[in-house]
Amino acid sequence: MASVDKPTQQPRGRGSAVWLYFKDVEGKENSAACLACKKEVLRNTGSTGSMRRHIESCHPIQFKELLNTEADRAKPKCKDGPQPLKQQKLSTMFAQANAQEWSDSHPRSVAIDRKILRFIVLDSQPFSVVEGEGFRDLLKEACPQYRLKSTRFYHDKLETLYEEIKLQVQDEIDRLRDFGFTCDLWSDGQLALMSFTIHSITPDFERKQLLLCVKPFTDAHTGLNISAVFSTTLGEWGIGLEQVSLLLRDGASNMKLAGELLKVPSAHCAAHKLNLVVKDSISGHRGLKTILDKARSIVGHFHHSVTAQANLKTLQLQLKLPTHSLVQDVDTRWNSTLAMLRRINEQEEAFSVYRTRHRPIEILTDNESDVSKKAVKLLEIFEVFTLEVSRETASISCILPMVKVSLEHLQQVDCFGITYLRDDLVKGLTQRFSDEKKSHHHIVATMLDPRFRLDFFDEEQRNFAKAELVKAMNEILRETSLPTVDGDTAIDEDLSDVSIETEPQTESQPQQLSMSALFEKSSTSSAAAATLRDLSRAGTLLPVSNRGNAMDKLARSIQFIAVIAD
């Protein structure tokens, strides 16, 4: 940083100490030249505000000297006796306070320490980011009073912060009762990691999702080893196996075996199943495979040439096409293949012109283009399905309705020329989601969802659903010392009028109790939280995918029992 010797004398007629660091510019009355950096600063006649701001922002050392000089001038001078104190300007007082560096224990300094740690964690930044010139310059400009610490400081501080947050998470877990778990295991050839996320509902009926840990997995990826790590993790957080209402996993045999060894209910991730349905169907379609190979070749050509990208952009503007970039598909994400085909179909006119003007690339034939567009139409419903089960608010209640809607969509779409692709998709969807059609959890959750109720069930499923709901209701009623209901009369055209007979009290008349009254009684009694939470064990609050959440508040679910009708 540039420095300058402070002049021994201030220019005549210049009362402000700022002039110790400036000089007049010959021929320019409204300008002053900085003695440190020689930069000319515009100023209003009689004002030194812009000059002062220049020193403060560009020359902090000189600015501190200026503050000291102004402070010295403000001190009383004792010549022939006490002199009256000269009042300091408020601007000078605030400037002096702001120029002082905070101690590490200062509340604002501690708060910024935590914000930097949060930045490192949330944005997956290395600890060395605090040593970067740009980061240091940013903090110095934003908060000059803060003293940036070393990499080691933030590393050690993060471990302390982790222990604090872990205690908070443990406190939340201790207030919960039942949990749905999502578990995933992946590796990059050098490091294998295993993650655990819990899904539950609080006593105040708020959905809760907590990532417990992501830990290295160094043993062989066997079902026995996976179950051992899972069990150990539960023990670390004080969660018993009896509290696990569901373990959501992928379809790998080792993950399935782990669930069986733990003796907990487990289910295959819906998003993962959809990925397998589409990938298997596409791989069995020779004509579509050829189209995909050509599409990848086209995308690769433009991705590997800056000149080709520029020429394509020019053609898009000339042909009034969307100026979109091409998309390269990824093997583990089927919807990236859909996105690639969409972009290829969108830009086919540009490819044809590019081929004649620039370079003869291999593009899709008319027949292949027609097949590609029909394939996109077929696969669109799977994109909707995938997005639905991947939402933060997703629930297993949507799976059975989405399967049915998807099958109906596949039958309605024009698939001339790719009938076998349609047939493979139907077959894969039916087979891979066959277990869900008989699942207690999925059926009860769908029935309790006000969007679906019994609308997507056939007669056999409706009868099964009603019986399962009665079973779940009776389990709750028994635990809350309320009378149980008769399976033959509990669910009819209007559940709100269900009559529950109890043992006669003082008279021989049966006591009438509606479902709405039951809800009101539960919500005002000490057993309310237990009553509602117990429904999670009946399958109404379970994660749907590795990014999924639980079903909406169970309180709402109980209310809707009263309006489930054929």
XYZ file of C-alpha atoms in Angstrom:
566
model
C 0.000 0.000 0.000
C 1.272 3.423 -0.910
C 2.439 5.638 1.929
C 3.359 9.311 2.175
C 5.213 11.454 4.683
C 2.809 13.812 6.393
C 3.632 17.463 5.598
C 5.032 19.450 8.471
C 2.837 22.416 7.617
C -0.741 22.689 6.488
C -1.436 24.921 3.482
C -2.445 28.424 4.488
C -6.165 28.951 4.565
C -6.870 25.269 4.823
C -8.446 24.578 8.245
C -9.131 20.850 7.858
C -6.411 18.344 8.674
C -7.390 16.480 5.505
C -5.243 18.986 3.581
C -2.174 17.395 5.153
C -2.690 14.619 2.567
C -3.727 16.700 -0.469
C -2.506 19.600 -2.539
C -4.181 21.949 -4.960
C -4.232 21.087 -8.650
C -2.987 23.969 -10.710
C -5.748 25.413 -12.873
C -8.493 23.293 -11.258
C -10.227 25.027 -8.370
C -12.580 22.108 -7.661
C -9.922 19.375 -7.577
C -7.294 18.230 -5.113
C -4.466 15.739 -5.706
C -3.854 12.930 -3.174
C -0.220 12.951 -2.016
C -0.309 9.160 -1.532
C -1.627 7.913 -4.895
C -1.557 11.165 -6.983
C -5.244 10.681 -7.834
C -7.280 13.818 -8.404
C -10.420 14.063 -6.285
C -13.311 16.347 -7.208
C -14.558 18.506 -4.343
C -17.079 21.225 -3.730
C -15.707 24.633 -2.883
C -15.253 24.888 0.861
C -15.872 21.186 1.452
C -13.413 18.365 2.095
C -15.934 15.512 2.386
C -14.929 13.748 -0.858
C -11.239 14.071 0.061
C -11.871 12.540 3.482
C -13.838 9.625 1.951
C -10.970 8.983 -0.458
C -8.444 8.722 2.384
C -10.783 6.468 4.408
C -11.469 4.020 1.569
C -8.076 3.952 -0.171
C -5.454 4.708 2.479
C -6.350 3.247 5.885
C -2.925 4.014 7.411
C -3.167 7.683 6.515
C -6.783 7.711 7.678
C -5.728 6.525 11.145
C -3.085 9.271 11.206
C -5.775 11.770 10.232
C -8.006 10.646 13.073
C -5.141 10.970 15.551
C -4.354 14.454 14.259
C -7.968 15.521 14.608
C -8.087 14.046 18.118
C -4.935 15.969 19.106
C -6.412 19.200 17.801
C -9.558 18.580 19.801
C -7.578 18.383 23.079
C -7.510 21.579 25.219
C -4.274 23.557 25.112
C -3.008 24.776 28.457
C -1.087 28.056 28.119
C -2.046 30.534 30.800
C -4.503 28.292 32.556
C -7.280 25.831 31.832
C -8.784 26.190 28.392
C -12.347 25.269 27.471
C -12.754 21.852 25.897
C -13.419 21.834 22.189
C -16.377 19.587 21.320
C -15.513 16.759 18.948
C -17.622 16.246 15.848
C -19.941 13.235 15.987
C -18.619 12.090 12.613
C -15.094 12.060 14.023
C -16.164 10.124 17.097
C -17.960 7.466 15.034
C -15.041 7.233 12.617
C -12.635 6.645 15.485
C -14.882 3.928 16.931
C -15.243 2.215 13.562
C -11.513 2.280 12.943
C -10.784 0.219 16.057
C -10.313 -3.497 15.501
C -12.648 -5.763 17.458
C -11.285 -8.242 19.935
C -11.847 -11.919 19.114
C -14.405 -12.126 21.938
C -16.412 -9.178 20.657
C -20.043 -10.279 19.969
C -19.902 -9.076 16.368
C -16.584 -10.840 15.799
C -17.986 -14.112 17.196
C -21.086 -13.761 15.013
C -18.994 -13.280 11.866
C -16.853 -16.299 12.825
C -20.004 -18.420 12.769
C -21.170 -16.922 9.485
C -17.842 -17.769 7.862
C -18.134 -21.344 9.148
C -21.672 -21.518 7.779
C -20.408 -20.297 4.410
C -17.674 -22.950 4.368
C -20.101 -25.762 5.243
C -23.122 -24.841 3.107
C -21.096 -24.023 -0.010
C -18.642 -26.935 0.474
C -15.672 -24.583 0.517
C -12.167 -25.594 1.654
C -10.886 -23.989 4.828
C -8.165 -22.334 2.754
C -10.804 -20.041 1.237
C -10.164 -17.638 4.142
C -6.605 -17.160 2.877
C -7.710 -16.052 -0.577
C -6.900 -12.498 -1.545
C -10.404 -11.843 -2.856
C -12.091 -13.155 0.309
C -9.813 -11.073 2.546
C -10.406 -7.983 0.441
C -14.164 -8.510 0.629
C -14.187 -8.779 4.429
C -11.867 -5.814 4.811
C -14.200 -3.664 2.755
C -17.407 -4.979 4.363
C -16.206 -4.998 7.952
C -12.753 -3.451 8.583
C -13.099 -3.924 12.347
C -13.157 -7.732 11.996
C -9.862 -9.576 12.277
C -9.743 -12.528 9.877
C -8.358 -15.642 11.556
C -6.138 -18.456 10.344
C -7.280 -21.639 8.574
C -6.530 -23.656 11.719
C -8.817 -21.415 13.789
C -11.850 -22.087 11.579
C -11.021 -25.795 11.369
C -10.944 -26.125 15.163
C -13.955 -23.867 15.573
C -15.982 -26.071 13.210
C -15.435 -29.113 15.394
C -16.692 -27.160 18.403
C -19.679 -25.897 16.426
C -20.468 -29.459 15.306
C -20.649 -30.644 18.913
C -22.999 -27.763 19.779
C -25.320 -28.533 16.871
C -25.180 -32.251 17.599
C -26.548 -31.568 21.092
C -29.374 -29.528 19.570
C -30.209 -32.324 17.119
C -30.092 -34.890 19.914
C -32.517 -32.773 21.902
C -34.907 -32.727 18.923
C -34.622 -36.503 18.465
C -35.378 -37.105 22.131
C -38.715 -35.318 21.664
C -39.692 -37.517 18.712
C -41.105 -41.016 18.847
C -41.080 -42.836 15.471
C -38.832 -42.355 12.478
C -38.653 -43.092 8.797
C -35.060 -43.485 7.600
C -33.439 -42.890 4.227
C -30.074 -44.551 3.788
C -27.717 -44.363 0.822
C -24.270 -45.753 0.073
C -22.060 -44.590 -2.788
C -18.387 -44.486 -3.751
C -16.104 -42.899 -6.341
C -13.532 -45.691 -6.439
C -11.395 -44.149 -3.710
C -13.842 -43.230 -0.959
C -17.152 -44.817 0.058
C -19.678 -42.799 2.072
C -22.899 -43.779 3.811
C -25.601 -41.256 4.732
C -28.474 -41.435 7.211
C -31.476 -39.086 7.227
C -34.482 -39.301 9.541
C -38.046 -38.163 8.871
C -40.559 -37.663 11.654
C -43.188 -35.386 13.113
C -42.892 -33.249 16.234
C -45.430 -33.162 19.089
C -46.625 -29.870 17.530
C -47.333 -31.741 14.277
C -44.465 -30.214 12.317
C -42.620 -32.304 9.770
C -38.970 -32.798 10.609
C -36.108 -33.983 8.427
C -32.607 -34.294 9.869
C -29.395 -35.476 8.253
C -27.757 -37.426 11.059
C -24.423 -38.178 9.457
C -22.400 -38.973 6.365
C -19.669 -41.358 7.426
C -16.873 -43.231 5.595
C -17.651 -46.878 4.876
C -14.374 -48.808 4.807
C -15.625 -52.417 5.052
C -16.918 -54.642 2.269
C -20.347 -53.528 1.081
C -22.211 -56.568 2.397
C -25.684 -56.577 3.900
C -24.234 -57.683 7.239
C -21.750 -54.788 7.384
C -24.369 -52.251 6.295
C -26.803 -53.436 8.965
C -24.031 -53.215 11.580
C -23.239 -49.590 10.670
C -26.940 -48.721 10.677
C -27.433 -50.299 14.092
C -24.365 -48.515 15.475
C -25.612 -45.170 14.154
C -28.984 -45.679 15.820
C -27.220 -46.430 19.107
C -25.134 -43.258 18.834
C -28.314 -41.193 18.691
C -30.288 -43.204 21.232
C -32.825 -44.539 18.724
C -34.171 -48.066 19.118
C -34.950 -50.387 16.205
C -38.569 -50.513 17.397
C -38.798 -46.783 16.621
C -37.917 -47.293 12.940
C -41.184 -47.309 11.000
C -39.474 -47.648 7.604
C -36.030 -47.851 6.041
C -35.975 -46.346 2.552
C -33.170 -47.679 0.347
C -32.172 -48.390 -3.218
C -32.812 -51.752 -4.858
C -29.365 -53.241 -4.333
C -29.444 -56.729 -2.814
C -27.039 -55.749 -0.024
C -29.285 -52.865 1.082
C -32.350 -55.102 0.971
C -30.555 -57.755 3.018
C -29.536 -55.127 5.581
C -33.197 -54.272 6.160
C -34.052 -57.941 6.583
C -31.216 -58.487 9.076
C -32.333 -55.458 11.079
C -35.920 -56.772 10.999
C -37.328 -53.354 10.126
C -39.793 -52.551 7.312
C -37.927 -51.380 4.214
C -38.906 -50.074 0.799
C -37.228 -49.376 -2.528
C -36.814 -45.662 -3.397
C -39.526 -44.662 -5.906
C -37.261 -42.281 -7.848
C -34.657 -45.031 -8.184
C -37.300 -47.459 -9.458
C -38.429 -44.961 -12.095
C -34.838 -44.530 -13.239
C -34.524 -48.314 -13.698
C -37.856 -48.580 -15.564
C -36.851 -45.985 -18.145
C -33.222 -47.056 -18.519
C -34.123 -50.724 -18.986
C -36.807 -49.868 -21.550
C -34.525 -47.587 -23.566
C -31.630 -50.044 -23.572
C -33.912 -52.699 -25.095
C -34.942 -50.435 -27.987
C -32.311 -50.764 -30.709
C -33.652 -47.933 -32.881
C -33.780 -45.510 -29.959
C -30.291 -46.520 -28.879
C -29.011 -45.523 -32.348
C -30.788 -42.173 -32.027
C -29.219 -41.562 -28.620
C -25.734 -42.379 -29.964
C -26.217 -39.802 -32.721
C -27.558 -37.249 -30.259
C -24.541 -37.695 -27.987
C -22.232 -37.311 -30.997
C -23.935 -34.032 -31.977
C -23.731 -32.669 -28.445
C -20.085 -33.729 -28.161
C -19.197 -31.943 -31.409
C -20.498 -28.598 -30.164
C -19.228 -29.022 -26.613
C -15.661 -29.594 -27.812
C -15.440 -26.661 -30.219
C -15.755 -22.999 -29.319
C -16.056 -22.140 -33.010
C -18.878 -24.647 -33.499
C -20.745 -23.209 -30.514
C -20.405 -19.686 -31.914
C -21.663 -20.810 -35.348
C -24.624 -22.590 -33.752
C -25.506 -19.473 -31.759
C -25.463 -17.404 -34.974
C -27.754 -19.889 -36.723
C -30.167 -19.916 -33.774
C -30.497 -16.127 -34.039
C -30.904 -16.218 -37.820
C -33.535 -18.972 -37.694
C -35.247 -17.395 -34.665
C -34.749 -20.529 -32.581
C -34.303 -20.519 -28.789
C -30.650 -19.778 -27.987
C -30.364 -22.809 -25.738
C -27.205 -24.775 -25.094
C -27.196 -28.486 -25.876
C -27.534 -30.965 -23.000
C -25.290 -34.012 -22.482
C -27.051 -36.884 -20.743
C -25.706 -38.618 -17.639
C -25.896 -42.377 -17.185
C -27.287 -42.223 -13.639
C -30.068 -39.715 -14.441
C -32.582 -40.868 -17.052
C -34.244 -37.437 -17.182
C -30.987 -35.991 -18.526
C -31.537 -38.244 -21.565
C -35.010 -36.745 -21.973
C -33.559 -33.233 -21.731
C -30.942 -34.100 -24.385
C -33.562 -35.416 -26.831
C -35.766 -32.364 -26.281
C -32.925 -30.018 -27.142
C -31.931 -32.094 -30.197
C -35.535 -31.987 -31.482
C -35.739 -28.259 -30.828
C -32.560 -27.438 -32.765
C -32.847 -29.889 -35.694
C -33.310 -27.058 -38.235
C -30.123 -25.381 -37.005
C -28.208 -28.681 -37.334
C -29.354 -29.085 -40.945
C -28.159 -25.595 -41.895
C -24.924 -26.018 -39.929
C -24.227 -29.235 -41.810
C -24.390 -27.454 -45.209
C -22.555 -24.259 -44.210
C -19.826 -25.463 -41.868
C -19.119 -29.121 -41.225
C -20.880 -32.329 -42.324
C -22.003 -33.731 -38.963
C -24.276 -36.774 -38.765
C -27.798 -35.687 -37.868
C -31.058 -37.562 -37.320
C -32.964 -38.823 -40.341
C -36.624 -37.856 -40.805
C -37.743 -41.218 -39.419
C -35.345 -40.992 -36.469
C -36.537 -37.472 -35.763
C -40.141 -38.701 -35.683
C -39.211 -41.537 -33.309
C -37.290 -39.117 -31.089
C -40.282 -36.787 -30.757
C -42.661 -39.646 -29.968
C -40.222 -41.007 -27.385
C -40.178 -37.608 -25.677
C -43.991 -37.657 -25.511
C -43.921 -41.127 -23.970
C -41.310 -40.203 -21.375
C -42.836 -36.902 -20.274
C -45.137 -38.586 -17.756
C -42.098 -40.192 -16.106
C -40.568 -36.753 -15.720
C -43.723 -35.570 -13.958
C -43.642 -38.686 -11.770
C -39.967 -38.175 -10.898
C -40.444 -34.505 -10.006
C -43.460 -35.359 -7.847
C -41.647 -37.956 -5.741
C -38.537 -35.768 -5.498
C -40.240 -32.735 -3.977
C -39.373 -31.760 -0.417
C -43.034 -32.189 0.502
C -43.433 -35.561 -1.261
C -45.308 -38.424 0.369
C -45.793 -42.099 -0.395
C -49.482 -41.274 -0.819
C -48.773 -40.070 -4.381
C -47.126 -43.267 -5.670
C -50.169 -45.457 -6.396
C -52.093 -42.604 -8.094
C -49.030 -41.668 -10.149
C -48.524 -45.260 -11.289
C -52.128 -45.470 -12.448
C -52.016 -42.094 -14.215
C -48.731 -43.023 -15.908
C -50.142 -46.288 -17.254
C -53.190 -44.477 -18.621
C -50.977 -41.838 -20.261
C -48.848 -44.477 -21.971
C -51.949 -46.031 -23.515
C -53.165 -42.703 -24.903
C -49.969 -41.378 -26.500
C -49.362 -41.929 -30.237
C -46.506 -44.429 -30.301
C -46.666 -45.735 -33.866
C -43.204 -47.020 -34.687
C -42.140 -47.342 -31.036
C -44.907 -49.568 -29.706
C -42.380 -51.919 -28.187
C -40.870 -49.046 -26.181
C -44.348 -48.255 -24.839
C -44.927 -51.928 -24.016
C -41.601 -52.168 -22.178
C -42.404 -49.051 -20.151
C -45.818 -50.429 -19.189
C -44.315 -53.787 -18.264
C -41.493 -52.231 -16.226
C -43.819 -49.846 -14.391
C -46.284 -52.622 -13.559
C -43.655 -55.081 -12.359
C -41.437 -52.718 -10.370
C -44.362 -51.130 -8.495
C -46.329 -54.343 -7.926
C -45.357 -54.489 -4.232
C -46.723 -50.997 -3.597
C -50.197 -52.075 -4.742
C -50.333 -54.515 -1.813
C -48.428 -52.374 0.686
C -50.251 -51.447 3.887
C -48.240 -48.234 4.160
C -48.940 -47.054 0.606
C -52.645 -47.912 0.644
C -53.428 -46.266 3.978
C -51.367 -43.180 3.114
C -53.156 -42.795 -0.237
C -56.568 -43.217 1.382
C -55.800 -40.557 3.996
C -54.598 -38.055 1.400
C -57.536 -35.722 0.603
C -56.330 -35.392 -2.981
C -56.807 -39.110 -3.688
C -58.869 -40.909 -1.025
C -60.257 -44.068 -2.713
C -60.500 -42.663 -6.234
C -57.497 -44.587 -7.595
C -58.346 -47.990 -6.102
C -60.203 -50.883 -7.686
C -62.853 -52.740 -5.692
C -60.411 -55.223 -4.186
C -58.010 -52.457 -3.111
C -60.889 -50.429 -1.638
C -62.005 -53.271 0.565
C -58.431 -53.931 1.629
C -57.908 -50.202 2.307
C -61.005 -49.976 4.474
C -59.973 -53.030 6.486
C -56.451 -51.631 6.994
C -57.811 -48.279 8.130
C -60.152 -49.924 10.644
C -57.227 -51.964 11.958
C -55.080 -48.845 12.381
C -57.923 -46.916 14.011
C -58.597 -49.692 16.493
C -54.928 -49.834 17.489
C -55.087 -46.125 18.304
C -58.406 -46.388 20.100
C -57.166 -49.226 22.289
C -54.089 -47.247 23.335
C -56.231 -44.204 24.196
C -58.811 -46.282 26.097
C -61.541 -45.415 23.602
C -64.017 -47.991 22.263
C -63.065 -49.734 19.034
C -65.115 -49.766 15.843
C -66.721 -52.581 13.884
C -65.003 -53.218 10.564
C -68.339 -53.834 8.828
C -69.858 -50.492 9.779
C -66.896 -48.251 10.435
C -66.479 -47.110 6.848
C -69.552 -46.445 4.769
C -70.842 -43.653 2.558
C -70.406 -41.072 5.319
C -67.878 -41.822 8.034
C -68.842 -38.711 9.946
C -72.022 -40.505 11.015
C -70.281 -43.659 12.253
C -71.820 -44.907 15.484
C -69.570 -46.433 18.136
C -71.272 -48.462 20.808
C -69.772 -48.496 24.267
C -70.606 -50.316 27.454
C -73.708 -48.780 29.029
C -72.978 -46.287 31.753
C -76.025 -45.390 33.835
C -78.521 -46.096 31.051
C -78.890 -48.872 28.510
C -78.793 -46.442 25.554
C -75.734 -46.695 23.248
C -73.382 -43.748 23.271
C -73.098 -41.985 19.878
C -69.622 -40.753 18.894
C -68.812 -39.322 15.432
C -65.338 -39.305 13.871
C -65.253 -35.496 14.091
C -66.002 -35.777 17.798
C -63.228 -38.342 18.118
C -60.810 -35.891 16.526
C -61.966 -33.104 18.803
C -61.538 -35.346 21.844
C -58.044 -36.368 20.739
C -56.935 -32.825 19.999
C -57.984 -31.608 23.448
C -56.692 -34.521 25.480
C -53.234 -35.340 26.765
C -53.240 -38.371 24.458
C -53.487 -36.206 21.319
C -49.812 -36.292 20.411
C -49.524 -40.040 20.961
C -52.747 -40.695 19.011
C -51.633 -38.736 15.975
C -48.039 -39.930 16.026
C -49.165 -43.534 16.131
C -50.648 -43.106 12.675
C -47.067 -42.800 11.393
C -46.623 -46.434 12.312
C -49.648 -47.190 10.143
C -47.738 -45.789 7.216
C -49.055 -42.262 6.862
C -45.732 -40.554 7.527
C -42.943 -42.166 5.543
C -40.308 -40.793 3.170
C -40.870 -41.463 -0.531
C -37.364 -41.032 -1.968
C -33.861 -40.199 -0.791
C -34.820 -36.543 -1.042
C -38.393 -37.094 0.076
C -40.205 -35.951 3.174
C -43.074 -37.360 5.185
C -46.779 -36.958 4.539
C -48.514 -33.755 5.548
C -49.440 -33.150 9.157
C -51.081 -36.171 10.699
C -53.658 -33.965 12.322
C -55.066 -33.257 8.878
C -55.009 -36.959 8.058
C -57.262 -37.801 10.977
C -59.710 -35.090 9.957
C -60.001 -36.552 6.477
C -60.828 -40.048 7.722
C -64.351 -38.731 8.191
C -64.855 -37.947 4.491
C -63.377 -41.031 2.821
C -66.206 -42.424 0.722
C -66.653 -44.638 -2.320
